[in-house]
Short mmCIF file of C-alpha atoms in Angstrom, two decimals:
data_model
loop_
_atom_site.label_atom_id
_atom_site.label_comp_id
_atom_site.label_asym_id
_atom_site.label_seq_id
_atom_site.Cartn_x
_atom_site.Cartn_y
_atom_site.Cartn_z
CA UNK A 1 16.46 -28.56 7.30
CA UNK A 2 18.58 -25.49 6.59
CA UNK A 3 17.73 -23.32 3.61
CA UNK A 4 19.73 -20.78 1.61
CA UNK A 5 18.25 -17.50 0.35
CA UNK A 6 19.83 -15.80 -2.64
CA UNK A 7 19.08 -13.82 -5.80
CA UNK A 8 19.45 -15.10 -9.34
CA UNK A 9 19.20 -13.31 -12.67
CA UNK A 10 15.97 -13.66 -14.61
CA UNK A 11 15.32 -12.47 -18.16
CA UNK A 12 17.17 -9.24 -18.91
CA UNK A 13 19.00 -9.49 -15.59
CA UNK A 14 15.95 -8.82 -13.43
CA UNK A 15 16.76 -9.94 -9.88
CA UNK A 16 14.75 -12.97 -8.72
CA UNK A 17 14.69 -13.96 -5.04
CA UNK A 18 15.07 -17.68 -4.41
CA UNK A 19 15.27 -20.06 -1.48
CA UNK A 20 16.91 -23.47 -1.83
CA UNK A 21 16.67 -26.33 0.65
CA UNK A 22 18.47 -29.65 0.90
CA UNK A 23 21.51 -31.21 -0.75
CA UNK A 24 23.12 -28.93 -3.35
CA UNK A 25 24.00 -31.98 -5.48
CA UNK A 26 20.44 -33.29 -5.65
CA UNK A 27 18.02 -32.86 -8.56
CA UNK A 28 16.71 -29.26 -8.46
CA UNK A 29 12.95 -28.83 -8.29
CA UNK A 30 12.06 -25.29 -9.33
CA UNK A 31 8.87 -24.07 -7.64
CA UNK A 32 6.97 -21.18 -9.29
CA UNK A 33 4.02 -19.80 -7.32
CA UNK A 34 0.71 -18.32 -8.46
CA UNK A 35 -0.13 -14.68 -9.06
CA UNK A 36 -0.12 -12.61 -5.89
CA UNK A 37 1.77 -15.23 -3.90
CA UNK A 38 5.44 -15.55 -2.90
CA UNK A 39 7.93 -18.38 -2.49
CA UNK A 40 6.63 -18.90 1.05
CA UNK A 41 3.51 -20.58 -0.38
CA UNK A 42 5.68 -23.69 -0.82
CA UNK A 43 7.09 -23.81 2.72
CA UNK A 44 5.73 -27.21 3.76
CA UNK A 45 6.22 -28.70 0.31
CA UNK A 46 9.90 -27.76 0.23
CA UNK A 47 10.47 -29.58 3.51
CA UNK A 48 8.88 -32.74 2.08
CA UNK A 49 10.88 -32.52 -1.15
CA UNK A 50 14.17 -31.98 0.66
CA UNK A 51 13.48 -34.88 3.01
CA UNK A 52 12.90 -37.10 -0.03
CA UNK A 53 16.33 -36.19 -1.39
CA UNK A 54 15.45 -33.46 -3.89
CA UNK A 55 16.72 -29.86 -4.00
CA UNK A 56 13.63 -27.61 -3.94
CA UNK A 57 14.26 -24.05 -5.11
CA UNK A 58 11.27 -21.78 -4.49
CA UNK A 59 11.35 -18.42 -6.24
CA UNK A 60 9.49 -15.13 -5.98
CA UNK A 61 8.23 -14.41 -9.48
CA UNK A 62 9.17 -11.02 -10.91
CA UNK A 63 7.22 -8.22 -9.24
CA UNK A 64 6.40 -10.46 -6.26
CA UNK A 65 7.87 -10.83 -2.78
CA UNK A 66 11.55 -9.94 -2.63
CA UNK A 67 12.11 -10.07 -6.38
CA UNK A 68 12.70 -6.97 -8.47
CA UNK A 69 9.76 -5.10 -9.99
CA UNK A 70 9.79 -4.56 -13.74
CA UNK A 71 10.32 -0.87 -14.49
CA UNK A 72 8.50 -1.39 -17.80
CA UNK A 73 5.58 -3.26 -16.25
CA UNK A 74 6.60 -6.41 -18.14
CA UNK A 75 4.23 -8.93 -16.57
CA UNK A 76 2.91 -10.92 -19.50
CA UNK A 77 2.97 -14.71 -19.18
CA UNK A 78 5.88 -14.76 -21.62
CA UNK A 79 7.90 -12.47 -19.31
CA UNK A 80 7.49 -14.85 -16.38
CA UNK A 81 8.30 -17.76 -18.70
CA UNK A 82 11.49 -16.06 -19.86
CA UNK A 83 12.59 -15.75 -16.24
CA UNK A 84 12.11 -19.48 -15.71
CA UNK A 85 14.21 -20.24 -18.77
CA UNK A 86 16.96 -17.86 -17.62
CA UNK A 87 17.02 -19.39 -14.14
CA UNK A 88 17.09 -22.97 -15.45
CA UNK A 89 19.94 -22.10 -17.83
CA UNK A 90 22.10 -21.22 -14.83
CA UNK A 91 21.69 -24.65 -13.22
CA UNK A 92 24.10 -27.55 -13.64
CA UNK A 93 21.21 -29.98 -14.13
CA UNK A 94 17.83 -29.67 -15.80
CA UNK A 95 15.35 -28.83 -13.04
CA UNK A 96 11.97 -30.43 -12.59
CA UNK A 97 9.52 -27.51 -12.76
CA UNK A 98 6.41 -27.24 -10.57
CA UNK A 99 4.15 -24.30 -11.39
CA UNK A 100 0.96 -23.29 -9.62
CA UNK A 101 -1.53 -21.17 -11.58
CA UNK A 102 0.57 -18.30 -13.02
CA UNK A 103 3.73 -20.36 -12.47
CA UNK A 104 2.19 -23.23 -14.42
CA UNK A 105 1.16 -20.98 -17.31
CA UNK A 106 4.70 -19.63 -17.42
CA UNK A 107 6.02 -23.20 -17.37
CA UNK A 108 3.88 -24.17 -20.36
CA UNK A 109 5.18 -21.26 -22.44
CA UNK A 110 8.77 -21.78 -21.24
CA UNK A 111 8.94 -25.46 -22.20
CA UNK A 112 6.47 -25.46 -25.09
CA UNK A 113 7.62 -22.34 -26.91
CA UNK A 114 10.74 -20.64 -25.55
CA UNK A 115 13.15 -23.43 -24.66
CA UNK A 116 11.96 -27.00 -25.35
CA UNK A 117 14.09 -29.48 -23.41
CA UNK A 118 15.17 -27.01 -20.76
CA UNK A 119 13.27 -28.78 -17.96
CA UNK A 120 13.35 -32.39 -16.78
CA UNK A 121 9.60 -32.54 -16.13
CA UNK A 122 6.65 -30.20 -15.62
CA UNK A 123 3.96 -30.31 -12.96
CA UNK A 124 0.95 -28.03 -13.46
CA UNK A 125 -0.92 -27.21 -10.25
CA UNK A 126 -4.58 -26.42 -10.94
CA UNK A 127 -3.93 -24.78 -14.27
CA UNK A 128 -4.66 -25.71 -17.87
CA UNK A 129 -4.56 -23.89 -21.20
CA UNK A 130 -8.30 -23.21 -21.06
CA UNK A 131 -9.63 -21.79 -17.81
CA UNK A 132 -13.12 -21.05 -16.54
CA UNK A 133 -13.86 -17.35 -17.05
CA UNK A 134 -15.82 -17.08 -13.81
CA UNK A 135 -12.97 -18.53 -11.79
CA UNK A 136 -10.43 -16.25 -13.45
CA UNK A 137 -12.55 -13.19 -12.71
CA UNK A 138 -12.99 -14.21 -9.08
CA UNK A 139 -9.22 -14.39 -8.62
CA UNK A 140 -8.63 -11.11 -10.46
CA UNK A 141 -11.41 -9.42 -8.50
CA UNK A 142 -9.90 -10.46 -5.20
CA UNK A 143 -6.48 -9.17 -6.22
CA UNK A 144 -7.93 -5.89 -7.50
CA UNK A 145 -10.08 -5.12 -4.48
CA UNK A 146 -7.42 -3.67 -2.16
CA UNK A 147 -4.53 -3.09 -4.54
CA UNK A 148 -4.75 0.70 -4.28
CA UNK A 149 -6.12 1.23 -0.77
CA UNK A 150 -4.33 -1.52 1.12
CA UNK A 151 -5.34 -2.50 4.65
CA UNK A 152 -5.36 -0.69 7.95
CA UNK A 153 -3.75 -3.71 9.62
CA UNK A 154 -2.74 -7.33 8.98
CA UNK A 155 -5.92 -8.31 10.84
CA UNK A 156 -8.04 -6.58 8.22
CA UNK A 157 -6.14 -8.46 5.50
CA UNK A 158 -6.84 -11.72 7.35
CA UNK A 159 -10.57 -10.91 7.34
CA UNK A 160 -10.53 -10.29 3.58
CA UNK A 161 -8.75 -13.59 2.95
CA UNK A 162 -11.23 -15.44 5.17
CA UNK A 163 -14.13 -14.11 3.09
CA UNK A 164 -12.34 -15.11 -0.13
CA UNK A 165 -11.65 -18.65 1.13
CA UNK A 166 -14.58 -19.49 3.44
CA UNK A 167 -13.84 -23.22 3.16
CA UNK A 168 -10.62 -22.84 5.13
CA UNK A 169 -10.18 -22.50 8.85
CA UNK A 170 -9.73 -18.80 9.55
CA UNK A 171 -6.14 -17.83 10.23
CA UNK A 172 -4.91 -14.87 12.20
CA UNK A 173 -2.48 -12.18 11.10
CA UNK A 174 0.61 -14.18 12.02
CA UNK A 175 4.08 -14.31 10.54
CA UNK A 176 2.91 -16.29 7.51
CA UNK A 177 0.41 -13.65 6.42
CA UNK A 178 2.82 -10.78 7.08
CA UNK A 179 5.14 -12.22 4.45
CA UNK A 180 2.48 -11.35 1.87
CA UNK A 181 2.19 -7.76 3.07
CA UNK A 182 4.46 -4.72 3.15
CA UNK A 183 3.93 -1.68 5.35
CA UNK A 184 4.34 1.65 3.59
CA UNK A 185 5.08 5.10 4.96
CA UNK A 186 1.36 5.87 5.27
CA UNK A 187 1.12 3.12 7.90
CA UNK A 188 -1.11 0.93 5.76
CA UNK A 189 -0.36 -2.61 4.59
CA UNK A 190 -0.28 -3.56 0.91
CA UNK A 191 0.08 -6.83 -0.93
CA UNK A 192 3.71 -7.78 -1.51
CA UNK A 193 3.55 -7.50 -5.30
CA UNK A 194 3.69 -4.78 -7.93
CA UNK A 195 0.23 -3.25 -8.55
CA UNK A 196 1.16 -2.96 -12.23
CA UNK A 197 0.84 -6.76 -12.45
CA UNK A 198 -2.92 -6.76 -11.85
CA UNK A 199 -3.49 -3.44 -13.64
CA UNK A 200 -2.04 -4.91 -16.82
CA UNK A 201 -4.35 -7.91 -16.62
CA UNK A 202 -7.49 -5.83 -16.14
CA UNK A 203 -6.46 -3.31 -18.81
CA UNK A 204 -5.92 -6.08 -21.34
CA UNK A 205 -9.34 -7.57 -20.60
CA UNK A 206 -11.10 -4.22 -20.95
CA UNK A 207 -9.27 -2.88 -24.00
CA UNK A 208 -8.87 -6.11 -25.96
CA UNK A 209 -11.73 -8.62 -25.60
CA UNK A 210 -9.86 -11.15 -27.75
CA UNK A 211 -6.75 -11.07 -25.52
CA UNK A 212 -7.80 -14.00 -23.34
CA UNK A 213 -8.81 -16.15 -26.31
CA UNK A 214 -5.42 -15.57 -27.94
CA UNK A 215 -3.73 -16.55 -24.69
CA UNK A 216 -5.77 -19.76 -24.56
CA UNK A 217 -4.70 -20.55 -28.14
CA UNK A 218 -1.03 -19.90 -27.35
CA UNK A 219 -1.18 -22.12 -24.27
CA UNK A 220 -2.92 -24.90 -26.22
CA UNK A 221 -0.21 -24.73 -28.87
CA UNK A 222 2.53 -24.80 -26.23
CA UNK A 223 0.95 -27.82 -24.54
CA UNK A 224 0.69 -29.72 -27.83
CA UNK A 225 4.47 -29.44 -28.22
CA UNK A 226 5.37 -30.96 -24.84
CA UNK A 227 7.32 -34.21 -24.84
CA UNK A 228 8.73 -34.19 -21.30
CA UNK A 229 7.01 -35.97 -18.37
CA UNK A 230 3.92 -33.92 -17.49
CA UNK A 231 1.80 -34.10 -14.34
CA UNK A 232 -1.50 -32.25 -13.91
CA UNK A 233 -2.76 -31.78 -10.37
CA UNK A 234 -6.28 -30.37 -10.04
CA UNK A 235 -8.22 -29.26 -7.00
CA UNK A 236 -11.43 -31.29 -7.10
CA UNK A 237 -13.48 -28.21 -6.16
CA UNK A 238 -11.58 -25.80 -8.39
CA UNK A 239 -13.65 -23.06 -10.02
CA UNK A 240 -10.81 -22.19 -12.40
CA UNK A 241 -9.94 -25.57 -13.97
CA UNK A 242 -12.81 -27.85 -14.94
CA UNK A 243 -12.67 -31.59 -15.58
CA UNK A 244 -13.37 -30.81 -19.24
CA UNK A 245 -10.32 -28.53 -19.37
CA UNK A 246 -8.18 -31.33 -17.97
CA UNK A 247 -9.63 -33.78 -20.50
CA UNK A 248 -8.77 -31.37 -23.30
CA UNK A 249 -5.20 -31.06 -22.02
CA UNK A 250 -4.87 -34.84 -21.80
CA UNK A 251 -5.91 -35.06 -25.45
CA UNK A 252 -3.14 -32.63 -26.34
CA UNK A 253 -0.58 -34.47 -24.20
CA UNK A 254 -1.63 -38.14 -24.10
CA UNK A 255 1.37 -39.23 -22.02
CA UNK A 256 0.52 -36.80 -19.18
CA UNK A 257 -0.46 -38.03 -15.73
CA UNK A 258 -3.43 -36.63 -13.84
CA UNK A 259 -4.15 -36.36 -10.12
CA UNK A 260 -7.41 -34.99 -8.76
CA UNK A 261 -7.32 -33.89 -5.10
CA UNK A 262 -10.94 -34.02 -4.07
CA UNK A 263 -10.73 -31.90 -0.92
CA UNK A 264 -8.95 -28.95 -2.56
CA UNK A 265 -9.96 -25.79 -4.43
CA UNK A 266 -7.77 -23.77 -6.80
CA UNK A 267 -5.44 -23.16 -3.83
CA UNK A 268 -4.40 -26.81 -3.84
CA UNK A 269 -1.14 -26.47 -1.93
CA UNK A 270 -2.66 -24.63 1.01
CA UNK A 271 -5.93 -26.58 1.03
CA UNK A 272 -4.48 -30.10 1.04
CA UNK A 273 -0.74 -29.92 1.54
CA UNK A 274 -0.28 -33.56 2.62
CA UNK A 275 -2.19 -34.95 -0.36
CA UNK A 276 -0.40 -32.52 -2.69
CA UNK A 277 3.05 -33.47 -1.39
CA UNK A 278 2.24 -37.16 -1.75
CA UNK A 279 1.11 -36.67 -5.35
CA UNK A 280 4.09 -34.61 -6.40
CA UNK A 281 6.60 -36.90 -4.71
CA UNK A 282 5.08 -40.01 -6.30
CA UNK A 283 5.43 -38.45 -9.76
CA UNK A 284 8.94 -37.11 -9.22
CA UNK A 285 10.28 -40.35 -7.73
CA UNK A 286 8.95 -42.40 -10.64
CA UNK A 287 10.41 -40.06 -13.26
CA UNK A 288 13.66 -38.93 -11.63
CA UNK A 289 16.42 -40.08 -9.36
CA UNK A 290 17.02 -37.38 -6.73
CA UNK A 291 20.79 -37.90 -6.62
CA UNK A 292 21.48 -39.48 -9.97
CA UNK A 293 20.69 -38.82 -13.59
CA UNK A 294 17.16 -38.38 -14.90
CA UNK A 295 15.59 -41.76 -15.54
#
């Protein structure tokens, strides 16, 4: 199915790269990826959504992929959330929002604090207000490891990814991986996101020990304010979101729906795409009409 790539203004006019697939008149499903990823993480999901009659719009978050980098290093969760609000405000219909990890955190702040009622529904992909510290540090450590030095080749990057995700079948340095890398003048390959993004995270953790706890509190408060249809999808083997964290979120939002995908880790979409697509489509079809008004 043919897709359209374009740029749309985020908060403060920052340029956000987006790719839309399917019928332009269908219900938009805004897809916000996790930290360090790009819109291409949703490739197979967008095909399933478009085939079901929805209008998936996958974006590169600010500082990622083909989107503009923030000159001020504005990469707090609230900055990403403000972009989602700005993008949604430019749409003719309220979009259903699907956010994985960072995208989900931004979605919580966007709907819970910044612009309640802006979205038709919210799907959180392996993210919750309270996260496991060990899992968070594993993700941050992986992103930090080669941020300054890069890789000698895409093959080296593939080896690093294989060590980070040993449960997956090893993939070569094909076209898919190259979308996450950019070659610089020194001939080395670097992740396709602004290094300031991860530097800000690590600096906050080192200089302000209470930073993460305040973020957890803000996310809990945002979640407690949600009234729209909410779907939580957890990877059954996730080291970032525990079953207790999901239970706590369900207490805050009693009307939320919960899907556990047993064969997946934190990288739910890539680990179990078929099961993920089935879960998200079931939720969206029951809560929305692709071509008509929100039910």
